[in-house]
PDB file of C-alpha atoms in Angstrom:
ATOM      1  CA  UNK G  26     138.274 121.683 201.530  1.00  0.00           C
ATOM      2  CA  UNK G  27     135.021 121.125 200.810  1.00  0.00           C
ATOM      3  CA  UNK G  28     132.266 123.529 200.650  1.00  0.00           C
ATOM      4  CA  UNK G  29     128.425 124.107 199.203  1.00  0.00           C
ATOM      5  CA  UNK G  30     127.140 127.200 197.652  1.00  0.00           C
ATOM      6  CA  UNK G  31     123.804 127.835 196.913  1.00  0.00           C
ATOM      7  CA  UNK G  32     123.820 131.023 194.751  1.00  0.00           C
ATOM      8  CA  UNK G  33     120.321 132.785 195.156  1.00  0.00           C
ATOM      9  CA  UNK G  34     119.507 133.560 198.699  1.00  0.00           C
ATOM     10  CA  UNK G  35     115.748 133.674 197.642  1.00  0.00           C
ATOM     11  CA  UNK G  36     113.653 132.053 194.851  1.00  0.00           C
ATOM     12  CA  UNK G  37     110.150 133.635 194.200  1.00  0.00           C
ATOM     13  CA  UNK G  38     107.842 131.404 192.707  1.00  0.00           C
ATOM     14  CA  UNK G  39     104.430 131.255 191.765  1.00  0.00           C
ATOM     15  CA  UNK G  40     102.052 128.618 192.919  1.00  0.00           C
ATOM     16  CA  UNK G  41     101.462 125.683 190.519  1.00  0.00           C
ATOM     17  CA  UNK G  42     104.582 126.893 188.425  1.00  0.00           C
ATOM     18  CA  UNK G  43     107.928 124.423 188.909  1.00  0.00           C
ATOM     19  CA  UNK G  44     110.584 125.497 190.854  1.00  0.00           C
ATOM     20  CA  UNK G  45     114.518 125.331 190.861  1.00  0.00           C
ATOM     21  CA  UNK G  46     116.207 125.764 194.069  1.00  0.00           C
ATOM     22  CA  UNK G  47     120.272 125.526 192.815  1.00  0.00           C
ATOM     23  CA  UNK G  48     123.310 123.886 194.739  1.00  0.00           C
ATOM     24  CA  UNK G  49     126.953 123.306 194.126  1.00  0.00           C
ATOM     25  CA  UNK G  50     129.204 121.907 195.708  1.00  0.00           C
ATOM     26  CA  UNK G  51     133.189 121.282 196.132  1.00  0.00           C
ATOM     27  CA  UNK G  52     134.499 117.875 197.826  1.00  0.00           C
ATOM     28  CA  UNK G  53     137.288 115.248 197.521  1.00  0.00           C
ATOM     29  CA  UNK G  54     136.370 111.544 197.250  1.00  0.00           C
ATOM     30  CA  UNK G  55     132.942 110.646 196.569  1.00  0.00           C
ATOM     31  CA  UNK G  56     129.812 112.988 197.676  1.00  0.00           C
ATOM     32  CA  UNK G  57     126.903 112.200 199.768  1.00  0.00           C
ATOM     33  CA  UNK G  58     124.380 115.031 199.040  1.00  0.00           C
ATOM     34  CA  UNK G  59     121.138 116.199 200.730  1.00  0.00           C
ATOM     35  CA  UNK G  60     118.716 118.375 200.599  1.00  0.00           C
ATOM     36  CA  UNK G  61     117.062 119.686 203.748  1.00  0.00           C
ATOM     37  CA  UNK G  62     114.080 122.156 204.908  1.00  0.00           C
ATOM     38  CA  UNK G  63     113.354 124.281 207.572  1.00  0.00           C
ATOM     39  CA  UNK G  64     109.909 125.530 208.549  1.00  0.00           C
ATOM     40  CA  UNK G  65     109.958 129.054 210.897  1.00  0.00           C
ATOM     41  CA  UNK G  66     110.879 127.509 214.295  1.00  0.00           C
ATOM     42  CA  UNK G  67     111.462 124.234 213.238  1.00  0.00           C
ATOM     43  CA  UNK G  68     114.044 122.204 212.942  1.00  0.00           C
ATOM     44  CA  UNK G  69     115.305 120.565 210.019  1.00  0.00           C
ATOM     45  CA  UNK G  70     113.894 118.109 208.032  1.00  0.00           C
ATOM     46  CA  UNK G  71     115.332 115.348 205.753  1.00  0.00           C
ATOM     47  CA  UNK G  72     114.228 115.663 202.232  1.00  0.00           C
ATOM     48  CA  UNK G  73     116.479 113.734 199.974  1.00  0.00           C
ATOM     49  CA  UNK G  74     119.672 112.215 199.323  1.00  0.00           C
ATOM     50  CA  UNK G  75     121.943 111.100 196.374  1.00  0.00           C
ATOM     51  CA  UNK G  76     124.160 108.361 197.217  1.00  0.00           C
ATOM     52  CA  UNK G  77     125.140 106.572 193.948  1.00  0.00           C
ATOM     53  CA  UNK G  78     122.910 105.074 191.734  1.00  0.00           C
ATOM     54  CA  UNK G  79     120.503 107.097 189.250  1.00  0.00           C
ATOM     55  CA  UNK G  80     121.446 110.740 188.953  1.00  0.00           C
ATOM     56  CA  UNK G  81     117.412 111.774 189.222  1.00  0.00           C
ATOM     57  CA  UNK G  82     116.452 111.136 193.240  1.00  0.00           C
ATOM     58  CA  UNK G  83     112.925 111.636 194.616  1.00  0.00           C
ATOM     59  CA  UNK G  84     112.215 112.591 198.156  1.00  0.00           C
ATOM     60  CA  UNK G  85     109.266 113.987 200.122  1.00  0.00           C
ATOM     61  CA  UNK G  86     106.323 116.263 199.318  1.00  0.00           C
ATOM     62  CA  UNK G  87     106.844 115.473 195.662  1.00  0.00           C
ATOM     63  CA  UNK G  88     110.730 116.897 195.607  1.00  0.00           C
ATOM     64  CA  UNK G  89     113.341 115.703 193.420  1.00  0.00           C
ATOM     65  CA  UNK G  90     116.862 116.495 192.800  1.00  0.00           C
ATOM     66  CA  UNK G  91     119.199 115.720 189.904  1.00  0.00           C
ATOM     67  CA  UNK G  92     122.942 114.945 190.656  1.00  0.00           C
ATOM     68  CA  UNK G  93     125.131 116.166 188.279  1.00  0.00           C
ATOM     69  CA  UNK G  94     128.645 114.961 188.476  1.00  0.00           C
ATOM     70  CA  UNK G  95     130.725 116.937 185.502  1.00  0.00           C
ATOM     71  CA  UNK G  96     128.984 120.347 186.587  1.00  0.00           C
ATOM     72  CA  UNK G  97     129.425 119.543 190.195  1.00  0.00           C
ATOM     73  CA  UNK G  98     125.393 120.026 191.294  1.00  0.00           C
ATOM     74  CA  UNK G  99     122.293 118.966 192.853  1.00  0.00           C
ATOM     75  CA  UNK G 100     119.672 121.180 192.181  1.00  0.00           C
ATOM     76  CA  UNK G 101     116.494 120.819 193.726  1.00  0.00           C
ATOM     77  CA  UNK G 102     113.141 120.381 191.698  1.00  0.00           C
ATOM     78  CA  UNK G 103     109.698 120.592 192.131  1.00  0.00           C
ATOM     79  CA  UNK G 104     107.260 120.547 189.011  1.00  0.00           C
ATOM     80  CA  UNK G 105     104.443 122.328 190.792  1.00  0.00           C
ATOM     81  CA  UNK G 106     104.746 124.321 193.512  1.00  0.00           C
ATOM     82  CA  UNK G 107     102.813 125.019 196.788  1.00  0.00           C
ATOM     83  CA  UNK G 108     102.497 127.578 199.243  1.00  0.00           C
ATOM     84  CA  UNK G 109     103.007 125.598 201.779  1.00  0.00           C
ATOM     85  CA  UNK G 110     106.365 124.662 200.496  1.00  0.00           C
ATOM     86  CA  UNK G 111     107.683 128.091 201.289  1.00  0.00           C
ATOM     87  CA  UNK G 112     110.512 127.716 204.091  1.00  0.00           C
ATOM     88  CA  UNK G 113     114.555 127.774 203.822  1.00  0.00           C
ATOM     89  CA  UNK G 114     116.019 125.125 202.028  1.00  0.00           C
ATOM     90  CA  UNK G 115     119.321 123.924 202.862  1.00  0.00           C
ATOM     91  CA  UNK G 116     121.950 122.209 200.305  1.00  0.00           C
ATOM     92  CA  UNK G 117     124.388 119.598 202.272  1.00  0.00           C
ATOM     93  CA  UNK G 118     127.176 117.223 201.221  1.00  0.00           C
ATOM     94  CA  UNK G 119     129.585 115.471 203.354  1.00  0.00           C
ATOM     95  CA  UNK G 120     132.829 113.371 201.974  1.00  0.00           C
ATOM     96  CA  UNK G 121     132.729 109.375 202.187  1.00  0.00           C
ATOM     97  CA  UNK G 122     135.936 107.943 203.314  1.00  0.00           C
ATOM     98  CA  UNK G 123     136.695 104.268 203.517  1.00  0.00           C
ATOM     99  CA  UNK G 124     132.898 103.662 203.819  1.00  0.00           C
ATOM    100  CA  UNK G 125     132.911 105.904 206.958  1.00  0.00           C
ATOM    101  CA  UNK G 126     130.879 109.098 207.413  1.00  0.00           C
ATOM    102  CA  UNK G 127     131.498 112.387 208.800  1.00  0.00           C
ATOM    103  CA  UNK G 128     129.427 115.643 209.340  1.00  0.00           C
ATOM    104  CA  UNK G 129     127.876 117.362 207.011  1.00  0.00           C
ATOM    105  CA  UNK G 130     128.689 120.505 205.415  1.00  0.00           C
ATOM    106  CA  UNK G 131     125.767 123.063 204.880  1.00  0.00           C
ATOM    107  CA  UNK G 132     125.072 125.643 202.307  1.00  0.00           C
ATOM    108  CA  UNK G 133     123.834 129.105 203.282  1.00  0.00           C
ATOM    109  CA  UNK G 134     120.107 128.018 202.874  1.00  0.00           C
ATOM    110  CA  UNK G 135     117.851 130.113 199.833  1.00  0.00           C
ATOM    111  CA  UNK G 136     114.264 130.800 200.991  1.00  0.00           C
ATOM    112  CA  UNK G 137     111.911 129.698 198.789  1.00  0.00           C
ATOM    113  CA  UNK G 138     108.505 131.949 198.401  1.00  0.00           C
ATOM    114  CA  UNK G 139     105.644 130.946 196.667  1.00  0.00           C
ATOM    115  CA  UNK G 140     102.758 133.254 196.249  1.00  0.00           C
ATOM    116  CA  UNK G 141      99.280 132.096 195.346  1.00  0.00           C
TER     117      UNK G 141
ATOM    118  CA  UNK V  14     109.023 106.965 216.970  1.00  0.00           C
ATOM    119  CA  UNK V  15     110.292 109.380 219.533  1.00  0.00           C
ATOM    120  CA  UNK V  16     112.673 112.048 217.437  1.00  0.00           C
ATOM    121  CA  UNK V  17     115.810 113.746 218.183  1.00  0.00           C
ATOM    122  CA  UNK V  18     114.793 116.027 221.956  1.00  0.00           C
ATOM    123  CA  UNK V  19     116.764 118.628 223.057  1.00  0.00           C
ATOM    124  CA  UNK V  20     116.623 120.292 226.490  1.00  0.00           C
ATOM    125  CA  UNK V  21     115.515 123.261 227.304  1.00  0.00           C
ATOM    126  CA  UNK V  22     114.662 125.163 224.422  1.00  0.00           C
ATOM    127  CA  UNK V  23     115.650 128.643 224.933  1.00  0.00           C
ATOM    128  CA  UNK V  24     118.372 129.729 227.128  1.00  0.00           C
ATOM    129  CA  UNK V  25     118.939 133.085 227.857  1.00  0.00           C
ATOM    130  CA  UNK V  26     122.269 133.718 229.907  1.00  0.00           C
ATOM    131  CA  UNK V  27     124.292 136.251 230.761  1.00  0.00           C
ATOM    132  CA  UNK V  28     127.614 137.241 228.988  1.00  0.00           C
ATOM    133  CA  UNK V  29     131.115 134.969 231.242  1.00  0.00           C
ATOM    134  CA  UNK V  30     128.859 132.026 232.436  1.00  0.00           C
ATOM    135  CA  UNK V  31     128.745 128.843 231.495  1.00  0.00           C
ATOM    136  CA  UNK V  32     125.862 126.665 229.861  1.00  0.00           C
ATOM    137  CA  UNK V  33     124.847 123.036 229.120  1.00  0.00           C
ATOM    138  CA  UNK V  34     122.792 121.893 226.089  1.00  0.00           C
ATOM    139  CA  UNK V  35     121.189 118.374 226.166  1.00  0.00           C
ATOM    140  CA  UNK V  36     120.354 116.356 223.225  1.00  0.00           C
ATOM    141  CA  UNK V  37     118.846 112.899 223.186  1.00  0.00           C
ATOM    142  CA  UNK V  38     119.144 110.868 220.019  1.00  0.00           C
ATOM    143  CA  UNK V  39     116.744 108.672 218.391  1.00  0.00           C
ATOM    144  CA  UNK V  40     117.004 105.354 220.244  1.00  0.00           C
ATOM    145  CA  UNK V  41     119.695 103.278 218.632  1.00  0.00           C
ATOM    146  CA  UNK V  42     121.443 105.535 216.600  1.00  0.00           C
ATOM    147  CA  UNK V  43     125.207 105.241 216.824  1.00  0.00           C
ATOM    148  CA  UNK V  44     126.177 108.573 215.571  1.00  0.00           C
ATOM    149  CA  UNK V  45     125.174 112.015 217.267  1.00  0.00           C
ATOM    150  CA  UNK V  46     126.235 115.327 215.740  1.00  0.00           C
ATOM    151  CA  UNK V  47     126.059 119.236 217.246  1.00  0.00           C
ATOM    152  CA  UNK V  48     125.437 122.060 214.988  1.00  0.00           C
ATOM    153  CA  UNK V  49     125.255 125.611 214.858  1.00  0.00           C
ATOM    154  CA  UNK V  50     123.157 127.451 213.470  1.00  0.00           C
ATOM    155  CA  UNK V  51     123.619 131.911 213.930  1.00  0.00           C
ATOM    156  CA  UNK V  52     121.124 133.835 212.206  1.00  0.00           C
ATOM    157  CA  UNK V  53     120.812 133.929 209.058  1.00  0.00           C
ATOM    158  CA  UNK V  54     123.622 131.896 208.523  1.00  0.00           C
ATOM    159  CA  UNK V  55     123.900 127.831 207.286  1.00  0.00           C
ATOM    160  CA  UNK V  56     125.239 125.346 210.012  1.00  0.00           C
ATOM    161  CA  UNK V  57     128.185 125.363 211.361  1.00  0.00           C
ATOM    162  CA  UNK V  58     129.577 121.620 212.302  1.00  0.00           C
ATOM    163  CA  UNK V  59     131.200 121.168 216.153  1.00  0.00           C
ATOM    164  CA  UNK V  60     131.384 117.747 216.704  1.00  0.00           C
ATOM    165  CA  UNK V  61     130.467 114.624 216.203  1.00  0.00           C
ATOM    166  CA  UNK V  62     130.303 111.176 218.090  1.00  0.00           C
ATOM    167  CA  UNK V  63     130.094 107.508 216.504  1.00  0.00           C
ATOM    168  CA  UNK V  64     130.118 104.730 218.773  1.00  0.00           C
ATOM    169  CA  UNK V  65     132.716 104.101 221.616  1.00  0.00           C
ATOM    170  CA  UNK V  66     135.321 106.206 219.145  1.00  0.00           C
ATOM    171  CA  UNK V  67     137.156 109.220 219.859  1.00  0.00           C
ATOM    172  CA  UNK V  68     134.845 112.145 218.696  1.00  0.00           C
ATOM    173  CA  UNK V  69     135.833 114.418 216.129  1.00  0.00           C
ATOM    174  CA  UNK V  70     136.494 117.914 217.662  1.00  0.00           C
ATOM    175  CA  UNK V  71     137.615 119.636 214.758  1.00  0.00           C
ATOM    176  CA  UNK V  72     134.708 122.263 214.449  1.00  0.00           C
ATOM    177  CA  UNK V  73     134.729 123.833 217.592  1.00  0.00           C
ATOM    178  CA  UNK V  74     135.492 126.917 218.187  1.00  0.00           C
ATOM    179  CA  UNK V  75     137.455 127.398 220.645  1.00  0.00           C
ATOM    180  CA  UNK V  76     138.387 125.977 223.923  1.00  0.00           C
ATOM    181  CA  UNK V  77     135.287 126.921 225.160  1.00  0.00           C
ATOM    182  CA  UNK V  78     133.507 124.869 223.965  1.00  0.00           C
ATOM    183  CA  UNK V  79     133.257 121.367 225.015  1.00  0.00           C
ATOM    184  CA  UNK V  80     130.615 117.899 224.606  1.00  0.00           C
ATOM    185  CA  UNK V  81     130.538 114.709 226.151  1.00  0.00           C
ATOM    186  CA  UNK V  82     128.377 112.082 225.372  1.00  0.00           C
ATOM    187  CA  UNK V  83     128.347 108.550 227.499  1.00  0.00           C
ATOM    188  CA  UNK V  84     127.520 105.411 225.542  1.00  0.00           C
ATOM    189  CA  UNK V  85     125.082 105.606 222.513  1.00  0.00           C
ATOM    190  CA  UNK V  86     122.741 108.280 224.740  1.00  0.00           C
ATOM    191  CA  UNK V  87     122.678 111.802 225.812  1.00  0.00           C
ATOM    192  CA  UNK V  88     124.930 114.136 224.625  1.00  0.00           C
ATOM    193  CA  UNK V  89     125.568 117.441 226.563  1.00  0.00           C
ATOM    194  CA  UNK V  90     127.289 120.416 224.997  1.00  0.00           C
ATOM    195  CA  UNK V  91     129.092 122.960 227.295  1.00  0.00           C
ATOM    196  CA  UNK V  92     129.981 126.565 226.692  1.00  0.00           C
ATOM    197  CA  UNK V  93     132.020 128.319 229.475  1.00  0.00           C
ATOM    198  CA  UNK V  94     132.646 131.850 230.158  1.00  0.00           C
ATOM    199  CA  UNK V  95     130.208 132.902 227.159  1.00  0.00           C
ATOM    200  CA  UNK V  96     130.257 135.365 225.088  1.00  0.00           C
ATOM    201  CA  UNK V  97     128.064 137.420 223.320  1.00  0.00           C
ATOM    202  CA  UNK V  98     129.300 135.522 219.416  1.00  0.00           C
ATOM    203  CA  UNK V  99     127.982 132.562 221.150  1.00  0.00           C
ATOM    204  CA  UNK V 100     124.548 133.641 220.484  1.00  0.00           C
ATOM    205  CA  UNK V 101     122.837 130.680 218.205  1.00  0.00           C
ATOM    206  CA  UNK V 102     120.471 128.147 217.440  1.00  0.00           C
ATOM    207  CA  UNK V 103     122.431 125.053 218.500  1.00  0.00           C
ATOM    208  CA  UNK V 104     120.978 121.827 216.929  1.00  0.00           C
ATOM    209  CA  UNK V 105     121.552 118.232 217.383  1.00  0.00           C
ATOM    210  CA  UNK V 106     121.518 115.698 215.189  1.00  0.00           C
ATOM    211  CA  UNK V 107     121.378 111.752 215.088  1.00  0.00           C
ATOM    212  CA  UNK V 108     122.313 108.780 212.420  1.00  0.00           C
ATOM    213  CA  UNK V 109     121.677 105.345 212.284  1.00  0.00           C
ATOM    214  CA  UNK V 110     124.631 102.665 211.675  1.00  0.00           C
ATOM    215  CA  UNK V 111     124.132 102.119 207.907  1.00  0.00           C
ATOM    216  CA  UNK V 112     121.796 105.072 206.875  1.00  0.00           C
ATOM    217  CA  UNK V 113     123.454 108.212 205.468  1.00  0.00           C
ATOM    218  CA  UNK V 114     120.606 111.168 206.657  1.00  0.00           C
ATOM    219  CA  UNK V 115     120.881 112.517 210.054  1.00  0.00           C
ATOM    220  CA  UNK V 116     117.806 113.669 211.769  1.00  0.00           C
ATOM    221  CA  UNK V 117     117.977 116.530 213.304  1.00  0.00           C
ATOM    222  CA  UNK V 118     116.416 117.817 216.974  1.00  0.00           C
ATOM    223  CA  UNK V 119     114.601 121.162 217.643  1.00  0.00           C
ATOM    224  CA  UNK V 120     117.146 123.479 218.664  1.00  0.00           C
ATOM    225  CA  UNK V 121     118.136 125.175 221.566  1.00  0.00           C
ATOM    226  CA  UNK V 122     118.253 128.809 221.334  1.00  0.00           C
ATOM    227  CA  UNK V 123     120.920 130.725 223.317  1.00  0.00           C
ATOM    228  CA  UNK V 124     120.806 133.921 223.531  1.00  0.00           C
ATOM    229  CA  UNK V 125     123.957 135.430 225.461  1.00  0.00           C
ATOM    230  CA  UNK V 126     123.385 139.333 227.024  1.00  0.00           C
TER     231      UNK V 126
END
C-alpha cells in the first residue's frame, strides 16, 4: 500500500535561517512526489514536483526539494526562511501505472513556524 | 485563469440529511478529484474522474457517499443521511491531460450538528 509520513508535526524556525521540512514515503512502481502548502483558510497550493530527471527540484517562493531514491525521501528545503512562509505543508506521492495517474496520497501535513 | 470553484462554501446541516457539494474544474482539465480533509488530519482521497472513464470509487466511505460528474465539467458530491463523522473540509481538485499537479479548489466546509 502506499503511504507518506512526515515525522515532525511542527518545525520552528527562525527567520533568515534554512529550513528542513522531512517526508517519506512507501509506494510500488515509480513515484510522483509533491509538495504542497496551505495558508489558514486556504486551499492548497502546488509547490513542487519530482517526476524523473535530477534528484534536486525547485518550485515556488524559492523552495526546493531533493528526491532521494535509496532512503525513500523528499524533503523539503528552503535556504532562508520567511515569516510569511509559515503555513502547513503537505508531503504527497501518488503511484504511476502504465503512464496513467491516480490520486494522490497525502501526508499528515507539519506546520512550519518561523519567528522573526 | 479562472481556478478550481467550489459551491457554497460552508454548509452547515443537520445530522440524517442529505447534501450536495459542487466543484467546477479549471476549463479543460480532464481529470477531477474529491478530497477530504477532517481537522487536523491530511487528505483523505474519494474519488476521482478522468475523461468519459469509469471513476475510481475506491476511497469512499461508505455507501453514503456518492459523485457524479457529466462530461469534462461540474462535479457534484452527495452525502445522504449524514452523520456527525462527516464533518470536513471537502476539497476538489483538477488535472490537466499530460501535467502531473492537480490544482486544488477552496473547500467546502460541512459542518454536520
Amino acid at each position: 500500500a502506499q503511504s507518506v509520513a512526515q515525522p515532525e508535526d511542527q518545525v520552528n524556525v527562525a527567520e533568515g535561517n534554512p529550513l528542513t521540512v522531512k517526508c517519506t514515503y512507501s509506494v510500488s512502481g515509480n513515484p510522483y512526489l509533491f509538495w504542497y502548502v496551505q495558508y489558514p483558510n486556504r486551499g492548497l497550493q502546488f509547490l513542487l514536483k519530482y517526476i524523473t530527471g535530477d534528484n534536486l527540484v525547485k518550485g515556488s517562493y524559492g523552495f526546493e526539494a531533493e528526491f532521494n531514491k535509496s532512503q525513500t525521501s523528499f524533503h523539503l528545503k528552503k535556504p532562508s526562511a520567511l515569516v510569511s512562509d509559515s503555513a502547513l505543508y503537505f508531503c504527497a506521492v501518488s503511484a504511476s501505472y502504465g503512464g496513467s495517474q491516480g490520486n494522490l496520497i497525502f501526508g499528515k501535513g507539519t506546520k512550519l513556524s518561523v519567528k522573526p | 485563469g479562472a481556478g478550481v470553484s467550489q459551491s457554497p462554501s460552508n454548509k452547515v446541516t443537520e445530522k440524517g440529511k442529505d447534501v450536495e457539494l459542487r466543484c467546477d474544474p479549471i476549463s479543460g482539465h480532464t481529470a477531477l478529484y474529491w478530497y477530504r480533509q477532517r481537522l487536523g488530519q491530511g487528505l483523505e482521497f474519494l474519488i476521482y474522474f478522468q475523461g468519459n472513464s469509469a471513476p475510481d470509487k475506491s476511497g469512499l466511505p461508505s455507501d453514503r457517499f456518492s459523485a457524479e460528474r457529466t462530461g469534462e465539467s461540474v462535479s457534484t458530491l452527495t452525502i445522504q443521511r449524514t452523520q456527525q463523522e462527516d464533518s470536513a473540509v471537502y476539497l476538489c481538485a483538477s488535472r490537466s491531460s499530460g501535467n502531473y499537479e492537480q490544482y486544488f479548489g477552496p473547500g467546502t466546509r460541512l459542518t454536520v450538528t
